[in-house]
Amino acid sequence: MSSYLLDVSNFMLRWLHVIAAVAWIGESIYFVMLDNSLKTPKAEEDRSKGVFGEMWAVHGGGFYHNQKYATAPAKLPDDLHWSFWKAYTTWLSGFALFVILYMANPGFYLVNPNSPWQWAANMTGWQANIVALLFLLGGWVVYNEMCKRVSPNMERDGLLSMGVAIMMVVVAYLSVHIFAGRAAFLLTGAVMATAMSANVFFWIIPGQRRMVKAMKAGEAPNPLDGKRGKQRSVHNTYFTLPVVLLMISNHYSFAYSNDWAWVIMALLIFGGALIRQYFVLMHSGQHKPGYPILGVALILLAFAVGSPWLASGSVASSSSSDSSVVASSDGGATPLARVHAVMEERCVSCHAAQPSHPGFSAPPLGIALDTETQTQQHKAQIQQVVASGYMPLGNLTQMTDDERTLIANWGE
Ligand code: HEC
């Protein structure tokens, strides 16, 4: 029952999370587009009011005329539209999902029993939960300090971007070494998403409040507040596509049950950011197809690294190659009945119409392996997840290397 309630909350929170993210990212993309599309106002009257750029648009059967002021209009209206709830809702619902999905079952979602780092492989569930929270917090602290030190007056943007890029490679590397594959992708995305929301919460919105307060008091706002808001929202823009890519990547186990998962992740991040760069430039009238071509090339390279032909083999499959003798001793291909016997022993506690494993009220991803027919239907997937070591999750049911070899040698 309680796992059913968890499933229902998961379902609804995911809905909220996706909607809030769509609204937030949509608005953020819109404003970057607006900013980059501004043209010098045609009317002298607008220019003399201090309008520095304008954009005319037609949408939903109406005509819109946006104007941006270089500093501030002579008088600020009281009903100024602010954007922050979408960002906060996205983060809060995402964090809540992380709590009920990962932190409620850290033993098999967070802990990486195959980690080459002993301390990480031996973490208890609670330790893993704390390390995951520190990881998110640490990501923000390092990013924020880097911005403050490298670019105290919003200069040296290029150097700062380079620093952020290197930081993301380090985050990807650490996350796959500390956490289970799926969580590693999610947490790397969450480090970026946390920085995005924290940028809004700690810098962009407070800066705008100070600006509005100064203007209302008839004083000149501190230009650094405006510049910083702009700098952080530019970072946010480049984070959007990679974050969404990392968040959905956790449905594709080939990406993370791989020795080079951190390289795949880094390539996906850079690929996403380069594709975003194309659109940012496009809105200011520049077409630089080199960016998306390079971006797509990096993403294809990530898929090549993750492909079964190029992969150097994962932790589990490389160790099982030593025991190939066992499988060949009975003359080659493993019959379905033998494979199914292994499923019954190692998999059906979770993958059954009615799982006996606490924490599951339905078979994960709808994959039930109660009968031989069902096992046969999922052959390709089973071979892939068993070879990569992704299943059984956290090797909770202690599948042996010999059993993995049996599955690898499954006949027709
Ligand atoms: C402790 C519970 C548990 C055990 C034991 C377990 N699984 Fe899973 N399995 C899961 C969960 C949870 C998911 C969904 C993970 C996800 O969304 O990526 C899953 C996903 C899968 C998938 C789909 C993967 C994908 O992303 O396409 C396959 C195939 C699979 N399991 C096969 C197996 C096999 C074969 C075994 C036994 C060797 C096994 N599982 C043992 C919990 C378990």
Coordinates of C-alpha atoms in Angstrom, one line a residue, residues 3 344-345 347-364 370 397:
S3 CA 4.6 1.7 -2.1
E344 CA 13.2 -16.7 -11.0
E345 CA 16.1 -16.7 -8.6
C347 CA 14.9 -11.0 -10.9
V348 CA 11.3 -11.9 -10.2
S349 CA 11.4 -10.5 -6.6
C350 CA 11.0 -7.2 -8.4
H351 CA 10.1 -8.1 -12.0
A352 CA 6.8 -9.9 -11.3
A353 CA 3.1 -9.0 -11.8
Q354 CA 3.1 -8.8 -8.0
P355 CA 6.6 -8.1 -6.8
S356 CA 7.6 -9.6 -3.4
H357 CA 10.3 -7.0 -2.9
P358 CA 9.1 -4.3 -0.6
G359 CA 9.1 -0.9 -2.4
F360 CA 7.5 -2.1 -5.6
S361 CA 3.8 -2.3 -6.1
A362 CA 4.1 -3.2 -9.8
P363 CA 6.9 -4.6 -12.0
P364 CA 9.5 -1.9 -12.7
D370 CA 7.0 -14.5 -14.3
T397 CA 19.9 -10.5 -5.4

